[in-house]
Coordinates of C-alpha atoms in Angstrom, one line a residue:
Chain A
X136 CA 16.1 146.6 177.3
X137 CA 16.7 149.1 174.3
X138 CA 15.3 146.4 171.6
X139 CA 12.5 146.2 174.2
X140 CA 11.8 149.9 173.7
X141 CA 12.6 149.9 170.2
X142 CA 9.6 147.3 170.0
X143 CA 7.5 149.2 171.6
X144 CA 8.3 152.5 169.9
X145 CA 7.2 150.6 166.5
X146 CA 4.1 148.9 167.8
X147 CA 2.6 152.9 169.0
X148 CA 4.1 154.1 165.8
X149 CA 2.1 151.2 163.5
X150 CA -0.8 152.5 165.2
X151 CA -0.1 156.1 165.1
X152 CA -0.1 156.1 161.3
X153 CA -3.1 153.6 161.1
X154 CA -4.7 156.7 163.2
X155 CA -4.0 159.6 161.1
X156 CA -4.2 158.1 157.9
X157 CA -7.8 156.6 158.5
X158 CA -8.9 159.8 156.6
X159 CA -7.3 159.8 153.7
X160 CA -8.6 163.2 152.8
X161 CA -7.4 164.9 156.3
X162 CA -4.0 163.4 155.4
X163 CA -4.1 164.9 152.3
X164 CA -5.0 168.0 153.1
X165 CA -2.9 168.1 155.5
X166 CA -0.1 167.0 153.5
X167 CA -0.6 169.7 151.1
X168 CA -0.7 172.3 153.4
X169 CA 2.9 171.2 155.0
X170 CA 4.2 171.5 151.5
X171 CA 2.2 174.7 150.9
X172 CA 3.8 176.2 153.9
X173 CA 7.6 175.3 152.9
X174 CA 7.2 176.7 149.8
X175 CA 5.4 179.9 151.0
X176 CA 9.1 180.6 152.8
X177 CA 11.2 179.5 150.3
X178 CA 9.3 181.9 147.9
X179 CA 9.8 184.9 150.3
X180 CA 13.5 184.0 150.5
X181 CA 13.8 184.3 146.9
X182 CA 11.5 187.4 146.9
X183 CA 13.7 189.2 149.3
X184 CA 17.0 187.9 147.3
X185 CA 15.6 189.3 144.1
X186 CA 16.8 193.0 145.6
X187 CA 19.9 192.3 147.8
X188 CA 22.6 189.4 146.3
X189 CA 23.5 188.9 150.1
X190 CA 22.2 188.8 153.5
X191 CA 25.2 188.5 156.2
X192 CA 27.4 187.6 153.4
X193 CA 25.2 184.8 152.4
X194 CA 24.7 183.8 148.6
X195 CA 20.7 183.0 148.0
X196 CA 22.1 179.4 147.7
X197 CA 23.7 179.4 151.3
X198 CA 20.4 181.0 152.1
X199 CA 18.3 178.3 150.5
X200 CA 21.0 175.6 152.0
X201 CA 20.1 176.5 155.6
X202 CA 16.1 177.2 155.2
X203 CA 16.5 173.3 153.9
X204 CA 18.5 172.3 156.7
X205 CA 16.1 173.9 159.1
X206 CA 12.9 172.4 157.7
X207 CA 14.5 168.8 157.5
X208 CA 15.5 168.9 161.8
X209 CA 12.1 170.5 162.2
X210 CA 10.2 168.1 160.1
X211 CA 12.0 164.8 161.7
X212 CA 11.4 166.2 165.0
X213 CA 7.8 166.3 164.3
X214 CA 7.8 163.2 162.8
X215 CA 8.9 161.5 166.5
X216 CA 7.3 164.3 168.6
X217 CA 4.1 164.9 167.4
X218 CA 2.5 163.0 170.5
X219 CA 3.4 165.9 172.8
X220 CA 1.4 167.8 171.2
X221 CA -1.8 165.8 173.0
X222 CA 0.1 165.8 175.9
X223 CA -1.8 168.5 178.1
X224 CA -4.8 166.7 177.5
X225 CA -3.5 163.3 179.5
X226 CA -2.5 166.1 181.9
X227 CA -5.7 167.3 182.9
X228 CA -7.5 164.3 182.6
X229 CA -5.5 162.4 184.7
X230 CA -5.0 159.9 181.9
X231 CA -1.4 160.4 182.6
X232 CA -1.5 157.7 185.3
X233 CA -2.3 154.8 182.5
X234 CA 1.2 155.7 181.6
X235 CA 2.6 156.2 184.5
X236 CA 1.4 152.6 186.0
X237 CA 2.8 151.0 182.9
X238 CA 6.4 149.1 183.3
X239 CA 7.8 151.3 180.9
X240 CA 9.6 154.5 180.8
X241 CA 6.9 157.2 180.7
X242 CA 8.6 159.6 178.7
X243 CA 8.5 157.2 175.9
X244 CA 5.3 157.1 175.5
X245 CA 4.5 161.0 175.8
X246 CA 7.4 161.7 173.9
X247 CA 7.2 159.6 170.8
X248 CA 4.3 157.7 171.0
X249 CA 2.4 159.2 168.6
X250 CA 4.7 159.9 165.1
X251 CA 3.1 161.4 162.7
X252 CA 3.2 159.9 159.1
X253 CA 2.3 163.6 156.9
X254 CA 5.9 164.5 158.4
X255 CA 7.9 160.8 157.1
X256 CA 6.1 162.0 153.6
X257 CA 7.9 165.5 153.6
X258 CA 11.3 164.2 154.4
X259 CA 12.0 162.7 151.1
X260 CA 11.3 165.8 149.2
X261 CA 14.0 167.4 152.2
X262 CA 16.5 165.0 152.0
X263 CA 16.5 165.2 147.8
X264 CA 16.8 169.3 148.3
X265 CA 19.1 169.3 150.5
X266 CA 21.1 167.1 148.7
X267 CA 20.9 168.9 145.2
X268 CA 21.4 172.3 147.2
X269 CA 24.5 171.3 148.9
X270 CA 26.2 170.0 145.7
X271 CA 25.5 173.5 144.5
X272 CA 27.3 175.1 147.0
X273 CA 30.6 174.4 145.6
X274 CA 34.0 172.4 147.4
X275 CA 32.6 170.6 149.7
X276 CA 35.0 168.1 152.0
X277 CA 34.1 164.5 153.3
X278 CA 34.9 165.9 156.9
X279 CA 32.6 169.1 156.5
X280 CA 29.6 166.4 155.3
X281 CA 30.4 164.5 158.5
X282 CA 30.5 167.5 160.5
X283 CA 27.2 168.5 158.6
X284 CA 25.6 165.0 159.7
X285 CA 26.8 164.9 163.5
X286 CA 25.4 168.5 163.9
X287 CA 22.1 167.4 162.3
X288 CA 21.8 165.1 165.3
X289 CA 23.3 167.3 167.5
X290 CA 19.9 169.7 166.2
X291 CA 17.9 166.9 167.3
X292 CA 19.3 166.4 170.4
X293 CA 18.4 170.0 171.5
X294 CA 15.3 169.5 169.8
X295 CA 14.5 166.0 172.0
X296 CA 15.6 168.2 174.7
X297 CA 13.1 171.1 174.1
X298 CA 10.2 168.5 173.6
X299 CA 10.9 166.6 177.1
X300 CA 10.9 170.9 178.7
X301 CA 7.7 171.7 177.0
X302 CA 6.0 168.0 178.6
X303 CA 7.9 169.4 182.1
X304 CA 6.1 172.3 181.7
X305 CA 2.9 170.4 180.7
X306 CA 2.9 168.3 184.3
X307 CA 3.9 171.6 186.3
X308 CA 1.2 174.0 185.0
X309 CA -1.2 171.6 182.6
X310 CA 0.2 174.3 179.7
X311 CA 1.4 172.8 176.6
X312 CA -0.9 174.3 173.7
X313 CA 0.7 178.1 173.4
X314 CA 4.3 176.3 175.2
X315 CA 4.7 174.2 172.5
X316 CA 3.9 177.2 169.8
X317 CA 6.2 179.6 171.4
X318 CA 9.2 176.9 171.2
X319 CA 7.8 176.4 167.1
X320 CA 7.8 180.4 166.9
X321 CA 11.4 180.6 168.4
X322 CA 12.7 177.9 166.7
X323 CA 11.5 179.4 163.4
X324 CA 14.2 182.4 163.8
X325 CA 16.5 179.1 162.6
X326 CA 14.9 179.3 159.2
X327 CA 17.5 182.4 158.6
X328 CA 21.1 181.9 159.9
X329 CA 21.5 183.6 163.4
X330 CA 24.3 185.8 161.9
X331 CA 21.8 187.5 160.0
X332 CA 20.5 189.0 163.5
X333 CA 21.8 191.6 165.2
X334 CA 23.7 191.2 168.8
X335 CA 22.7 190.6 171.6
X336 CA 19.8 188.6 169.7
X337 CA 22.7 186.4 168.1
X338 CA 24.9 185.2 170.8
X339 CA 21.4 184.6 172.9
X340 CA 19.9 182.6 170.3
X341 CA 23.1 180.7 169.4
X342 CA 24.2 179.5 173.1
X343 CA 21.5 180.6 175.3
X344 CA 18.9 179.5 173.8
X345 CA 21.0 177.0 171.4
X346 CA 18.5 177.7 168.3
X347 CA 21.0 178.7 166.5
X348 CA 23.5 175.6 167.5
X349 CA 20.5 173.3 166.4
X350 CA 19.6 174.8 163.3
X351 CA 22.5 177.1 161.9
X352 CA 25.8 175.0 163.0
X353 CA 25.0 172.1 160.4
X354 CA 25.0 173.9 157.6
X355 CA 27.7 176.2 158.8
X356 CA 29.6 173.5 159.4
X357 CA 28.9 172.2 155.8
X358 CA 30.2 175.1 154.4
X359 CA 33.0 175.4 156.2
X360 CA 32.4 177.8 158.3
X361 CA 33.0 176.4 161.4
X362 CA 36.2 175.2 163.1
X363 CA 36.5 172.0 164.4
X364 CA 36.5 173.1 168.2
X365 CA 33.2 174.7 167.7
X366 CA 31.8 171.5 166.6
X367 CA 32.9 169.6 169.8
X368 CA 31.8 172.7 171.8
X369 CA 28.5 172.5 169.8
X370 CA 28.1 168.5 170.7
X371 CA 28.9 169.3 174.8
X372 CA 26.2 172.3 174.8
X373 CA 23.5 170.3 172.7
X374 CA 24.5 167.4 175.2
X375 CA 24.5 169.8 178.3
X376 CA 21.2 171.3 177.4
X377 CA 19.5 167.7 176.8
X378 CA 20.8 166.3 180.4
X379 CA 19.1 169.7 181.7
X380 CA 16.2 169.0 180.4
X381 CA 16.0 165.9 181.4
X382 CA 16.5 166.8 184.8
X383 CA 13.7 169.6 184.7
X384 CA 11.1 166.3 183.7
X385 CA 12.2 164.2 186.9
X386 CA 11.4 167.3 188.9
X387 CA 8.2 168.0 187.1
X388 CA 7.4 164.1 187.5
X389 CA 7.7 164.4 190.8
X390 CA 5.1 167.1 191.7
X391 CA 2.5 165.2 189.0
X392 CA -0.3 165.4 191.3
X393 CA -2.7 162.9 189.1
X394 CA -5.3 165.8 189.3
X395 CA -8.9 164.7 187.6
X396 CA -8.1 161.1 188.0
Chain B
X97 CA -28.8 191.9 174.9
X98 CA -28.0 191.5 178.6
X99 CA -27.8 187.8 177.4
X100 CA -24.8 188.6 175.0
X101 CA -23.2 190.8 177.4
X102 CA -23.4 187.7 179.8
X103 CA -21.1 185.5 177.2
X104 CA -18.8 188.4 177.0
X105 CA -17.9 188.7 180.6
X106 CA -18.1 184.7 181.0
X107 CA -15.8 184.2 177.9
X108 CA -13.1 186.6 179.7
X109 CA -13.6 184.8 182.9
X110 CA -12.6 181.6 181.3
X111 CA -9.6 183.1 179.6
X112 CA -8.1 184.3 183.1
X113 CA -9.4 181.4 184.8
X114 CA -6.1 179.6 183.5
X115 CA -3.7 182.3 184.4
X116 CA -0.6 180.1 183.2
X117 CA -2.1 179.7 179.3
X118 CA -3.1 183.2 179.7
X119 CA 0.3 184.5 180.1
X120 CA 2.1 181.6 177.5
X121 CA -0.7 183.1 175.1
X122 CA 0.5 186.7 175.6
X123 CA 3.9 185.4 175.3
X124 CA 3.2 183.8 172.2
X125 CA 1.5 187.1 170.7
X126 CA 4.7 188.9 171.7
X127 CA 6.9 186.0 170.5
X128 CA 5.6 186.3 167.0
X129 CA 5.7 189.5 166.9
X130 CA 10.1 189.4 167.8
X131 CA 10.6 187.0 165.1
X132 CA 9.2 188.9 162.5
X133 CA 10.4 192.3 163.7
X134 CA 13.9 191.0 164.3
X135 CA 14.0 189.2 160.9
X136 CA 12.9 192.5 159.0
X137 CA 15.2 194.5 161.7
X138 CA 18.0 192.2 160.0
X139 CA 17.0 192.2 156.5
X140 CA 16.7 195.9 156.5
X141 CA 20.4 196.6 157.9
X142 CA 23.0 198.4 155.6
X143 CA 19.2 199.2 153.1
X144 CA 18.3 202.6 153.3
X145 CA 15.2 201.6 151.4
X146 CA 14.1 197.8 150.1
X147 CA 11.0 197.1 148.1
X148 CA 10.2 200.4 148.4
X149 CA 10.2 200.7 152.5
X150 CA 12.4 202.6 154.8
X151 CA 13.3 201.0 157.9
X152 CA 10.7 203.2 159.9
X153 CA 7.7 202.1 157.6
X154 CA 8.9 198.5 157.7
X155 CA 9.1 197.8 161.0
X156 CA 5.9 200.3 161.7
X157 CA 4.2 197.9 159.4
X158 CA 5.4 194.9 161.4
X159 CA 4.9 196.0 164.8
X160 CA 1.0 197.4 163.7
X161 CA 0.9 193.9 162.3
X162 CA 0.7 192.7 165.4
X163 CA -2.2 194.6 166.7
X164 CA -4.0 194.2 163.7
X165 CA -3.4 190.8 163.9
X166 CA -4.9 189.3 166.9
X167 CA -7.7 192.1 166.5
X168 CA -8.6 191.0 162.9
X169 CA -8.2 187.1 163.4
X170 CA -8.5 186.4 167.0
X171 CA -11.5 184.2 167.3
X172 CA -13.1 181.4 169.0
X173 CA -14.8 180.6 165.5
X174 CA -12.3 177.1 165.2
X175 CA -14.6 176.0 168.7
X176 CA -17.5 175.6 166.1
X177 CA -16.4 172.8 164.4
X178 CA -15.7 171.1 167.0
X179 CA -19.1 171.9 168.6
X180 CA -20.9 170.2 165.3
X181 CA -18.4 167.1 165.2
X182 CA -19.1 166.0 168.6
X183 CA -22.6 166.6 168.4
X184 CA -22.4 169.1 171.3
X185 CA -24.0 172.0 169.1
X186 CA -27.6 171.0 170.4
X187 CA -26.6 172.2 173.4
X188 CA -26.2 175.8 171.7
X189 CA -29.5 175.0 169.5
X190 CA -31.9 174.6 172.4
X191 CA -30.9 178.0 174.0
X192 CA -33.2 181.4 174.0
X193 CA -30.2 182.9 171.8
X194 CA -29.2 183.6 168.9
X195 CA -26.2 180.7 167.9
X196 CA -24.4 183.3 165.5
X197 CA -24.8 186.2 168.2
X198 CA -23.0 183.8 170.8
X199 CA -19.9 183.4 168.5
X200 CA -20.2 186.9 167.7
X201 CA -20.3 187.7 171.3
X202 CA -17.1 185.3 172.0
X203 CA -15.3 187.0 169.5
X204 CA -16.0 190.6 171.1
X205 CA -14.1 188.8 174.1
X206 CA -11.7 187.7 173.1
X207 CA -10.8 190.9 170.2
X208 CA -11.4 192.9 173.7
X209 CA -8.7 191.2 175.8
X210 CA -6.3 191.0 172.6
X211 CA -6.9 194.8 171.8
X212 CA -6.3 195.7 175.9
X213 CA -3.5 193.4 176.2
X214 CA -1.8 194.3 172.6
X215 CA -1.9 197.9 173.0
X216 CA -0.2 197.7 176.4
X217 CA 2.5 195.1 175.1
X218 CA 3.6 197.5 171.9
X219 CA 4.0 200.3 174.1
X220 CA 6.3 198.6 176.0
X221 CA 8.4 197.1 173.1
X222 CA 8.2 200.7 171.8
X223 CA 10.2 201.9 174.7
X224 CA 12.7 198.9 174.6
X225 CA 12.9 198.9 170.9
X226 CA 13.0 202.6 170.1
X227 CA 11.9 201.6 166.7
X228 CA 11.4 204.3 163.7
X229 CA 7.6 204.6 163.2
X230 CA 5.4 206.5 161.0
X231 CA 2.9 208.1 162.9
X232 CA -0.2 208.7 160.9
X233 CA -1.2 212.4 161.5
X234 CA -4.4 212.3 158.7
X235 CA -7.5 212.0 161.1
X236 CA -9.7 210.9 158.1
X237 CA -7.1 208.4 157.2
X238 CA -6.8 207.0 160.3
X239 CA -10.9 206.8 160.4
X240 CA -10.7 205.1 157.2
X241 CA -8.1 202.6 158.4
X242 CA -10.4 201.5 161.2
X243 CA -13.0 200.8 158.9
X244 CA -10.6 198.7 157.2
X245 CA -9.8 197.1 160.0
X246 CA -13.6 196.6 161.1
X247 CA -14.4 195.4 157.4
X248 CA -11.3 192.6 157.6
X249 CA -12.8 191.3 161.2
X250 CA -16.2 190.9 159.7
X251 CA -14.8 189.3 157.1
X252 CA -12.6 187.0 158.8
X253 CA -15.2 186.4 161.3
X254 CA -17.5 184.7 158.3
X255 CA -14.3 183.1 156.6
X256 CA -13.8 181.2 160.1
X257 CA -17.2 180.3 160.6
X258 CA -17.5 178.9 157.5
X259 CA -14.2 176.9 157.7
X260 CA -15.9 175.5 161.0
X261 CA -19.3 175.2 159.3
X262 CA -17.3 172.2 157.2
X263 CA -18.0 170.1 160.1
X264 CA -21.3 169.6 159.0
X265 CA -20.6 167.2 156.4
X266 CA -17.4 165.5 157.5
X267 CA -15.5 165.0 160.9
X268 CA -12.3 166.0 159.6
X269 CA -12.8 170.1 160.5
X270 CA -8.7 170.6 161.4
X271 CA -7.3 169.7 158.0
X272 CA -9.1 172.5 156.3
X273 CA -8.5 174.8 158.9
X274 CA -4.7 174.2 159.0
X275 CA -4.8 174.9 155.4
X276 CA -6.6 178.1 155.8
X277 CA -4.0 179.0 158.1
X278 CA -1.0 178.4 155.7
X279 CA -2.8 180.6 152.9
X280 CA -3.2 182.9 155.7
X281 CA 0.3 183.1 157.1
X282 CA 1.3 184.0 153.4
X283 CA -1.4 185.8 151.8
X284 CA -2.6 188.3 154.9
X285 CA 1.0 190.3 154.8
X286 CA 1.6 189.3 158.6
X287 CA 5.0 188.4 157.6
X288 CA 5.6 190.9 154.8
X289 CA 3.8 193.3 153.1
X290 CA 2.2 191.7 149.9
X291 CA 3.5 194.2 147.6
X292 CA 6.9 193.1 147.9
X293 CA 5.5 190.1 146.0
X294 CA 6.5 189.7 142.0
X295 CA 3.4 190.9 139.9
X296 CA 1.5 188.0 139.6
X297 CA 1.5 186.2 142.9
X298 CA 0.4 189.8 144.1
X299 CA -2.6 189.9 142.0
X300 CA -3.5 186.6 142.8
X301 CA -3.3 187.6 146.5
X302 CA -5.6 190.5 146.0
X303 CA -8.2 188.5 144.7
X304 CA -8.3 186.7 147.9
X305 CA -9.9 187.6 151.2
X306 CA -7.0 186.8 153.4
X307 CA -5.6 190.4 151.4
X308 CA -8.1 192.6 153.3
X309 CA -7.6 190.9 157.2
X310 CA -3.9 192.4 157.5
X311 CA -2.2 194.0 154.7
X312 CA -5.1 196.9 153.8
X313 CA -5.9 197.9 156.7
X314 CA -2.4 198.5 157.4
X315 CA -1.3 200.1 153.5
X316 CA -4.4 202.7 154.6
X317 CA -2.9 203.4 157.6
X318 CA 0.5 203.9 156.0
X319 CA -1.1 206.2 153.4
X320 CA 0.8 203.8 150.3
X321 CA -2.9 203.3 148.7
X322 CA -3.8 205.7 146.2
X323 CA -7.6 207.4 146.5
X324 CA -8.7 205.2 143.5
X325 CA -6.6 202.3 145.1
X326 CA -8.1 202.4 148.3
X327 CA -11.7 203.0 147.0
X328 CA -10.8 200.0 144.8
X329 CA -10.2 197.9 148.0
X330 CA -13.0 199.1 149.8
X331 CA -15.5 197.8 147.0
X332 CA -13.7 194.1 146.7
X333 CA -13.9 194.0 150.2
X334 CA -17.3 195.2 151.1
X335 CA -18.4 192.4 147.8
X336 CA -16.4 189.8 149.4
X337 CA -18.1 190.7 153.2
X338 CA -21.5 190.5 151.5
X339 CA -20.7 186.9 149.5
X340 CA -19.5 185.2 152.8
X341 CA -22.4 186.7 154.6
X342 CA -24.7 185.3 152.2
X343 CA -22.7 182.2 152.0
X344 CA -22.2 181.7 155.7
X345 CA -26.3 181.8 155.8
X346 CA -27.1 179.6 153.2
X347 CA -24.0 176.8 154.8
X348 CA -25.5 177.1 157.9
X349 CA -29.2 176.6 156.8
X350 CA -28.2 173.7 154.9
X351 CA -26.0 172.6 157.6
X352 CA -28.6 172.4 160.3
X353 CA -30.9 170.1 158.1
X354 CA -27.8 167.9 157.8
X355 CA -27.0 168.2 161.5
X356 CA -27.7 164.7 163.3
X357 CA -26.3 165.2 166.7
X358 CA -24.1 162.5 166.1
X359 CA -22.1 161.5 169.3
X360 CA -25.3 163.2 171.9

């Protein structure tokens, strides 16, 4: 059953790319303008570090270390999620149906049917940067980089769990556009560390809304900054909030009144 | 004139018809505004004053920024390139009206809802935040800031148009248009104010329209410009109006002729 899916996953992802790079010069663009846009932040950063030599007790290379670690769980999450972003229009066609008659799971195909290639091209760059900035950081233990790694997915997790709430929201109110934005607007508080905010702010976007457990607790953990029972806390919540989520898209999938169709 | 007033009303229709994306685009507006305010709000703690700003005129600058904003760059102006890619712009062609006048009047909509709707939703983070603000007491700066922000609509209103008027000669109108926002999200000041910037990249950024949609209509109304400063950044921007008028003529002109309907 999984290889089936696996299978499947690669056939709509073949033709995913074969869609979106058709245009070379929309790719490129595009392309450009992801870059553009990482380096636009990481140039604030440094502006704002060129009059303060902390923020929270962070070091500009900390700083840099967890903007890094933000953009590469954001980017790979786009990477496999960029289909949701076309979801509403299935919705209120009634389009949805063709996927719903199909003997597959669904939420595989509205989830990660449609990956976007401009995102696999940033990750390199991410993976290099993240790499060189972490060796900058100083003493850094096997176990923290295997903490570091298991929170990574842990991110992606909650971030596969934000995806399948914003497609929920997509069937029960044929809303995904601005839903979808506001999770990318929240979700860019991560590109700081949420102990830079002040409380109640913090703790909300930490555990409540577990922002802070997807973007800030991996490099945390790299730096040692987090105790081992925090990580397996970290791995139940960002499993907690995922089995939620999934139980908000049965519900939702259940009131999917195949309106237009 | 009755006409215009027509695509006004019907454009606000349409935005409450779908109550839900109504309120998730409020939301979002208000969204924004938190992350940047509460980033700043962060930044700011244990400063008296950084790059020059006190808390109050920091977080005054951020919170106007998001009435400036949506007032400045909401548009339906992105529709139009859509409208010549799918060939559906004959539709619009073959109308007693004016084409331009109908954007302009969708735009007047949807400024008019964001203006309503922004006004209400800062008074209310006002009394929740209790945030320091600078109240601007000049009555001929606060005229002149309007104009600013009047001059950075117009302005952006021909930017966007001609970002859409793209479609024209190739299908692929959102590439350029995701790239115009980038530059925008950086070079407008709606996350920072430009002059925080090092030297050059804040020269570069005044040479650029995106400089006169957010950040000068806001440094007037802070009364940071100097007279010769602000009468410097009225000129650039009054020239910069007048090219992408002109240009936004000429583009459209030569985009008609070009214009095949394809898809109709």
């Amino acid at each position: 059953m999984f290889m089936r899916y696996v299978r499947i996953w690669w056939m709509l992802t073949v033709s995913s790319f074969m869609i979106s790079l058709v245009s070379r010069f929309n790719a490129g663009v595009f392309f450009v303008g992801k870059f553009l846009r990482f380096l636009f932040f990481l140039i604030f950063l440094l502006t704002v570090f060129s009059r303060t030599e902390t923020l929270a007790g962070y070091t500009v290379n900390q700083m840099v270390f967890f903007y890094l670690s933000f953009s590469l769980v954001d980017t790979i999450a786009q990477l496999f999620f960029r289909e949701v972003y076309r979801f509403r229009s299935l919705i209120v066609s009634g389009d949805f149906d063709f996927a719903l008659i199909k003997p597959m799971n669904p939420l595989l195909r509205v989830l990660v049917g449609g990956a976007d290639p401009l995102d696999l091209g940033m990750l390199p760059l991410y993976i290099a940067a993240v790499i060189y900035t972490g060796g900058r950081l100083g003493d850094v233990s096997w176990v923290n980089v295997v903490f570091y790694f298991i929170l990574l997915i842990n991110g992606l997790i909650i971030s596969t769990g934000f995806h399948i709430l914003v497609l929920a929201l997509g069937i029960l109110a044929t809303e995904v556009d601005h839903a979808i934005m506001i999770f990318r607007d929240v979700v860019s508080m991560g590109r700081i560390p949420m102990d830079v905010y002040h409380e109640p702010l913090r703790t909300t976007m930490t555990f409540v809304i577990p922002v802070g457990v997807m973007m800030t607790f991996p490099a945390k953990a790299l730096m040692g900054l987090l105790s081992p029972w925090m990580v397996i806390f970290s791995i139940a919540l960002g499993l907690l909030f995922f089995v939620l989520c999934l139980k908000a898209w049965h519900y939702a999938l259940f009131q999917y009144s195949s309106a237009s169709s | 004139m009755h006409t215009y007033l027509q695509i006004i009303k019907g454009t606000i229709e349409e935005y409450t018809t779908y109550r839900v994306s109504f309120i998730l685009w409020r939301v979002r507006l208000v969204v924004q505004l938190l992350v940047v305010y509460f980033m700043w709000w962060a930044i700011l703690a244990g400063h008296q004053e950084l790059f020059g700003y006190t808390q109050g005129a920091m977080l005054t600058y951020v919170l106007f920024s998001s009435f400036v904003r949506p007032f400045v760059m909401g548009t339906r102006t992105q529709e139009v390139g859509e409208l010549i890619r799918s060939g559906n712009l004959s539709n619009y062609l073959v109308r007693p009206m004016r084409f331009l006048g109908f954007c302009a009047s969708r735009d007047i909509a949807d400024k008019l809802l964001n203006v309503i709707f922004a006004v209400s939703e800062i008074i209310v983070l006002y009394v929740l935040l209790r945030p320091q603000l600078f109240i601007q007491t000049s009555a001929v700066v606060i005229l002149l800031s309007f104009v600013a922000l009047v001059m950075g609509m117009v302005l952006f209103f021909y930017f966007s148009l001609l970002i859409s008027y793209l479609g024209f000669w190739t299908p692929d109108v959102w590439a350029p248009r995701f790239l115009s926002f980038v530059f925008a999200e950086f070079f407008t000041g709606a996350l920072f104010p430009l002059d925080i910037l090092s030297a050059p990249l804040y020269l570069v950024s005044q040479s650029l329209p995106f400089y006169y949609f957010i950040y000068f209509p806001l440094k007037v109304y802070l009364g940071q410009l100097s007279s010769m400063a602000m009468l410097q950044g009225f000129l650039i921007g009054i020239v910069w109006t007048a090219g992408l008028w002109a240009l936004e003529r000429i583009a459209w002109s030569r985009g008609l002729r070009a214009y095949t309907a394809e898809g109709k």
